[in-house]
Amino acid sequence: MVYKLPPLPYPYDALEPFIDKETMFIHHTKHHQAYVDNLNKTLSSYPFLANENLEKLLENIVKLDIPEDDKTNIKNYGGGHINHSFFWKIMSPQKQMDKLLIKRIKKVFSSLEKFKEMFTKVAMSHFGSGWAWLVEDKEGNLVVYSTPNQDSPLLRSDRPLIGIDLWEHAYYLKYRASRIDYINAWWNVFKFF
Ligand code: MN
C-alpha cells in the first residue's frame, strides 16, 4: 500500500496561541509529508511488505530479513509517520476528558499534577530530538520514558497513550530554544485532560 498524509483533524490555526499556525503547517505539510514519502520510497523496494500493517512491521522490525539500512529507514520514516499521525489526534482545541485514562494515571502517579511533573522531567532530560511517552506495556503497566529520533514505542511492543514531539521543528518558531515553555503550553492542547 502507498501511505498518505492524513488530514489534520482541525485547521492549522486551531491550537493557537499554544501551538502557532505556521509551526503546525510546516510540521504537517513538510515534516510529516517527508516521513510518508520516504517510507513509501523505502517500501517500494519490497513488494512483499506492501500489505503489511505498519504497526506490526515496526513491532517485528528486528526479525525482518532485509538490509540493515532499510530497516533503519522503516524504523525512522515509518515511526515518523505513525508518531505524527498519533500526535495530531491527541491534540485538540476542545477537551474531551478521558475518564478512564485519568483514573489510571491517578492510580499509578497519585495525581495528574504529579504525573505531568514526572512526564515533563523525562521530556526535559531527553537529549536532542525524540519523543516523551506514556505507554501501556505488554503487562498492562503505565510507563513513562523517552525515545530518540522517531523510535516508536511499538518497537518495544508498548502501546502509546500520550506522546509529545520533542524535535525542535515542533516548537522552535514560537518557543525558540525553550522546550519547557513549549511543554507547559502543550498541556493546554492535549485533548484528554
Ligand atoms: Mn515532528
mmCIF file of C-alpha atoms and ligand atoms in Angstrom:
data_model
loop_
_atom_site.group_PDB
_atom_site.id
_atom_site.type_symbol
_atom_site.label_atom_id
_atom_site.label_comp_id
_atom_site.label_asym_id
_atom_site.label_seq_id
_atom_site.Cartn_x
_atom_site.Cartn_y
_atom_site.Cartn_z
ATOM 1 C CA MET A 1 0.000 0.000 0.000
ATOM 2 C CA VAL A 2 1.006 3.580 -0.514
ATOM 3 C CA TYR A 3 0.861 5.650 2.657
ATOM 4 C CA LYS A 4 -0.784 9.048 2.569
ATOM 5 C CA LEU A 5 -0.529 12.109 4.766
ATOM 6 C CA PRO A 6 -3.673 12.053 6.946
ATOM 7 C CA PRO A 7 -5.522 15.383 7.076
ATOM 8 C CA LEU A 8 -5.266 17.292 10.349
ATOM 9 C CA PRO A 9 -8.499 16.849 12.343
ATOM 10 C CA TYR A 10 -8.668 20.675 12.827
ATOM 11 C CA PRO A 11 -7.471 23.800 10.986
ATOM 12 C CA TYR A 12 -3.800 24.778 11.176
ATOM 13 C CA ASP A 13 -4.566 27.704 13.474
ATOM 14 C CA ALA A 14 -6.858 25.728 15.802
ATOM 15 C CA LEU A 15 -4.247 25.232 18.514
ATOM 16 C CA GLU A 16 -3.326 28.932 18.744
ATOM 17 C CA PRO A 17 -1.975 30.523 20.844
ATOM 18 C CA PHE A 18 -0.295 27.438 22.312
ATOM 19 C CA ILE A 19 0.919 25.945 19.034
ATOM 20 C CA ASP A 20 1.116 28.517 16.264
ATOM 21 C CA LYS A 21 -0.341 28.139 12.790
ATOM 22 C CA GLU A 22 2.972 28.316 10.926
ATOM 23 C CA THR A 23 4.531 25.584 13.068
ATOM 24 C CA MET A 24 1.501 23.345 12.544
ATOM 25 C CA PHE A 25 1.519 23.966 8.795
ATOM 26 C CA ILE A 26 5.218 23.238 8.285
ATOM 27 C CA HIS A 27 5.165 20.345 10.735
ATOM 28 C CA HIS A 28 2.275 18.672 8.931
ATOM 29 C CA THR A 29 2.880 19.513 5.249
ATOM 30 C CA LYS A 30 6.690 19.343 5.239
ATOM 31 C CA HIS A 31 7.965 17.162 8.080
ATOM 32 C CA HIS A 32 5.187 14.589 8.280
ATOM 33 C CA GLN A 33 4.851 14.546 4.478
ATOM 34 C CA ALA A 34 8.577 13.801 4.163
ATOM 35 C CA TYR A 35 8.272 10.812 6.523
ATOM 36 C CA VAL A 36 5.371 9.498 4.422
ATOM 37 C CA ASP A 37 7.230 9.999 1.121
ATOM 38 C CA ASN A 38 10.428 8.382 2.365
ATOM 39 C CA LEU A 39 8.515 5.473 3.899
ATOM 40 C CA ASN A 40 6.817 4.842 0.541
ATOM 41 C CA LYS A 41 10.137 5.115 -1.264
ATOM 42 C CA THR A 42 11.786 2.609 1.086
ATOM 43 C CA LEU A 43 8.886 0.143 0.930
ATOM 44 C CA SER A 44 8.716 0.314 -2.879
ATOM 45 C CA SER A 45 11.784 -1.976 -2.978
ATOM 46 C CA TYR A 46 9.914 -4.645 -1.005
ATOM 47 C CA PRO A 47 6.625 -5.633 -2.679
ATOM 48 C CA PHE A 48 6.255 -8.479 -0.158
ATOM 49 C CA LEU A 49 5.817 -5.851 2.579
ATOM 50 C CA ALA A 50 3.161 -3.967 0.627
ATOM 51 C CA ASN A 51 0.206 -5.289 2.604
ATOM 52 C CA GLU A 52 1.920 -5.483 5.967
ATOM 53 C CA ASN A 53 0.302 -3.463 8.740
ATOM 54 C CA LEU A 54 2.719 -0.656 9.703
ATOM 55 C CA GLU A 55 2.303 -1.221 13.442
ATOM 56 C CA LYS A 56 3.112 -4.919 13.030
ATOM 57 C CA LEU A 57 6.024 -4.053 10.762
ATOM 58 C CA LEU A 58 7.576 -1.836 13.453
ATOM 59 C CA GLU A 59 6.911 -4.371 16.208
ATOM 60 C CA ASN A 60 8.688 -7.072 14.203
ATOM 61 C CA ILE A 61 11.346 -4.967 12.521
ATOM 62 C CA VAL A 62 14.314 -6.790 14.071
ATOM 63 C CA LYS A 63 13.146 -10.103 12.614
ATOM 64 C CA LEU A 64 12.727 -8.704 9.119
ATOM 65 C CA ASP A 65 15.091 -10.187 6.559
ATOM 66 C CA ILE A 66 16.130 -7.050 4.657
ATOM 67 C CA PRO A 67 19.328 -4.941 4.716
ATOM 68 C CA GLU A 68 20.015 -3.057 7.955
ATOM 69 C CA ASP A 69 19.953 0.406 6.361
ATOM 70 C CA ASP A 70 16.444 -0.191 5.037
ATOM 71 C CA LYS A 71 15.339 -1.481 8.429
ATOM 72 C CA THR A 72 16.639 1.775 9.864
ATOM 73 C CA ASN A 73 14.739 3.703 7.187
ATOM 74 C CA ILE A 74 11.495 1.896 8.016
ATOM 75 C CA LYS A 75 12.102 2.492 11.724
ATOM 76 C CA ASN A 76 12.721 6.215 11.117
ATOM 77 C CA TYR A 77 10.173 7.013 8.409
ATOM 78 C CA GLY A 78 7.535 4.507 9.500
ATOM 79 C CA GLY A 79 7.999 5.700 13.081
ATOM 80 C CA GLY A 80 7.800 9.300 11.896
ATOM 81 C CA HIS A 81 4.533 8.589 10.094
ATOM 82 C CA ILE A 82 2.911 6.657 12.912
ATOM 83 C CA ASN A 83 4.130 9.012 15.674
ATOM 84 C CA HIS A 84 2.864 12.126 13.924
ATOM 85 C CA SER A 85 -0.474 10.544 12.955
ATOM 86 C CA PHE A 86 -0.922 9.789 16.670
ATOM 87 C CA PHE A 87 0.295 13.239 17.774
ATOM 88 C CA TRP A 88 -2.283 15.142 15.659
ATOM 89 C CA LYS A 89 -5.069 13.029 17.130
ATOM 90 C CA ILE A 90 -4.241 13.576 20.797
ATOM 91 C CA MET A 91 -4.256 17.353 20.388
ATOM 92 C CA SER A 92 -7.417 19.412 20.051
ATOM 93 C CA PRO A 93 -8.741 22.910 20.696
ATOM 94 C CA GLN A 94 -11.551 21.207 22.647
ATOM 95 C CA LYS A 95 -11.007 18.987 25.644
ATOM 96 C CA GLN A 96 -12.597 15.587 25.578
ATOM 97 C CA MET A 97 -11.866 14.234 29.025
ATOM 98 C CA ASP A 98 -10.819 10.596 29.050
ATOM 99 C CA LYS A 99 -12.108 9.495 32.448
ATOM 100 C CA LEU A 100 -10.567 6.044 32.237
ATOM 101 C CA LEU A 101 -7.113 7.382 31.331
ATOM 102 C CA ILE A 102 -7.323 9.962 34.140
ATOM 103 C CA LYS A 103 -8.314 7.261 36.623
ATOM 104 C CA ARG A 104 -5.443 5.004 35.569
ATOM 105 C CA ILE A 105 -2.908 7.838 35.738
ATOM 106 C CA LYS A 106 -4.089 8.880 39.212
ATOM 107 C CA LYS A 107 -3.813 5.313 40.419
ATOM 108 C CA VAL A 108 -0.179 4.999 39.287
ATOM 109 C CA PHE A 109 1.145 8.548 39.728
ATOM 110 C CA SER A 110 -1.214 9.685 42.542
ATOM 111 C CA SER A 111 -2.415 12.836 40.735
ATOM 112 C CA LEU A 112 -2.482 14.406 37.285
ATOM 113 C CA GLU A 113 -0.157 17.137 38.552
ATOM 114 C CA LYS A 114 2.391 14.620 39.821
ATOM 115 C CA PHE A 115 2.164 12.746 36.535
ATOM 116 C CA LYS A 116 2.687 15.920 34.469
ATOM 117 C CA GLU A 117 5.681 16.835 36.643
ATOM 118 C CA MET A 118 7.259 13.447 36.098
ATOM 119 C CA PHE A 119 6.466 13.376 32.375
ATOM 120 C CA THR A 120 7.873 16.889 31.942
ATOM 121 C CA LYS A 121 11.046 15.892 33.770
ATOM 122 C CA VAL A 122 11.551 12.965 31.388
ATOM 123 C CA ALA A 123 10.850 15.208 28.371
ATOM 124 C CA MET A 124 13.238 17.880 29.644
ATOM 125 C CA SER A 125 16.078 15.473 30.356
ATOM 126 C CA HIS A 126 15.854 13.917 26.906
ATOM 127 C CA PHE A 127 18.917 14.988 24.945
ATOM 128 C CA GLY A 128 18.363 16.016 21.335
ATOM 129 C CA SER A 129 15.467 15.044 19.085
ATOM 130 C CA GLY A 130 12.931 12.464 20.109
ATOM 131 C CA TRP A 131 9.667 11.913 21.912
ATOM 132 C CA ALA A 132 8.426 11.540 25.502
ATOM 133 C CA TRP A 133 5.759 8.918 26.049
ATOM 134 C CA LEU A 134 3.250 7.492 28.447
ATOM 135 C CA VAL A 135 2.738 3.929 27.297
ATOM 136 C CA GLU A 136 0.952 0.789 28.328
ATOM 137 C CA ASP A 137 3.385 -2.105 28.264
ATOM 138 C CA LYS A 138 2.589 -5.736 27.482
ATOM 139 C CA GLU A 139 1.712 -6.426 31.129
ATOM 140 C CA GLY A 140 -0.709 -3.507 31.194
ATOM 141 C CA ASN A 141 1.539 -1.226 33.280
ATOM 142 C CA LEU A 142 1.691 2.518 32.628
ATOM 143 C CA VAL A 143 5.271 3.617 31.995
ATOM 144 C CA VAL A 144 6.875 6.965 31.121
ATOM 145 C CA TYR A 145 10.040 7.164 29.021
ATOM 146 C CA SER A 146 11.551 8.991 26.083
ATOM 147 C CA THR A 147 12.808 7.642 22.769
ATOM 148 C CA PRO A 148 15.412 9.091 20.372
ATOM 149 C CA ASN A 149 14.697 10.196 16.799
ATOM 150 C CA GLN A 150 11.383 8.744 15.551
ATOM 151 C CA ASP A 151 11.606 5.495 17.533
ATOM 152 C CA SER A 152 8.059 4.351 18.227
ATOM 153 C CA PRO A 153 7.085 2.575 21.466
ATOM 154 C CA LEU A 154 5.784 -0.148 19.129
ATOM 155 C CA LEU A 155 9.413 -1.198 18.643
ATOM 156 C CA ARG A 156 9.162 -2.440 22.250
ATOM 157 C CA SER A 157 5.592 -3.682 21.751
ATOM 158 C CA ASP A 158 4.324 -0.870 24.013
ATOM 159 C CA ARG A 159 1.120 0.978 23.173
ATOM 160 C CA PRO A 160 1.393 4.793 23.302
ATOM 161 C CA LEU A 161 -1.222 6.652 25.358
ATOM 162 C CA ILE A 162 0.412 10.099 25.374
ATOM 163 C CA GLY A 163 3.314 11.302 23.242
ATOM 164 C CA ILE A 164 4.934 14.688 22.815
ATOM 165 C CA ASP A 165 7.196 15.562 19.896
ATOM 166 C CA LEU A 166 10.467 16.931 21.291
ATOM 167 C CA TRP A 167 12.053 17.804 17.950
ATOM 168 C CA GLU A 168 12.849 21.492 17.644
ATOM 169 C CA HIS A 169 10.689 21.609 14.494
ATOM 170 C CA ALA A 170 7.710 21.121 16.828
ATOM 171 C CA TYR A 171 8.303 24.355 18.744
ATOM 172 C CA TYR A 172 11.281 26.401 17.565
ATOM 173 C CA LEU A 173 9.383 29.104 15.616
ATOM 174 C CA LYS A 174 7.367 30.149 18.642
ATOM 175 C CA TYR A 175 9.328 28.956 21.649
ATOM 176 C CA ARG A 176 12.853 29.127 20.193
ATOM 177 C CA ALA A 177 15.183 27.172 22.475
ATOM 178 C CA SER A 178 12.697 26.964 25.347
ATOM 179 C CA ARG A 179 11.485 23.389 25.379
ATOM 180 C CA ILE A 180 9.985 23.880 28.829
ATOM 181 C CA ASP A 181 7.679 26.697 27.667
ATOM 182 C CA TYR A 182 6.510 24.505 24.785
ATOM 183 C CA ILE A 183 5.812 21.542 27.053
ATOM 184 C CA ASN A 184 3.949 23.674 29.602
ATOM 185 C CA ALA A 185 1.855 25.215 26.808
ATOM 186 C CA TRP A 186 1.273 21.838 25.167
ATOM 187 C CA TRP A 187 -0.873 20.514 28.024
ATOM 188 C CA ASN A 188 -3.453 23.135 27.065
ATOM 189 C CA VAL A 189 -3.995 21.429 23.714
ATOM 190 C CA PHE A 190 -3.646 17.863 24.968
ATOM 191 C CA LYS A 191 -7.114 16.546 24.308
ATOM 192 C CA PHE A 192 -7.805 14.063 27.095
ATOM 193 C CA PHE A 193 -7.412 16.096 30.321
HETATM 194 MN MN MN B 1 7.667 16.228 14.406
#
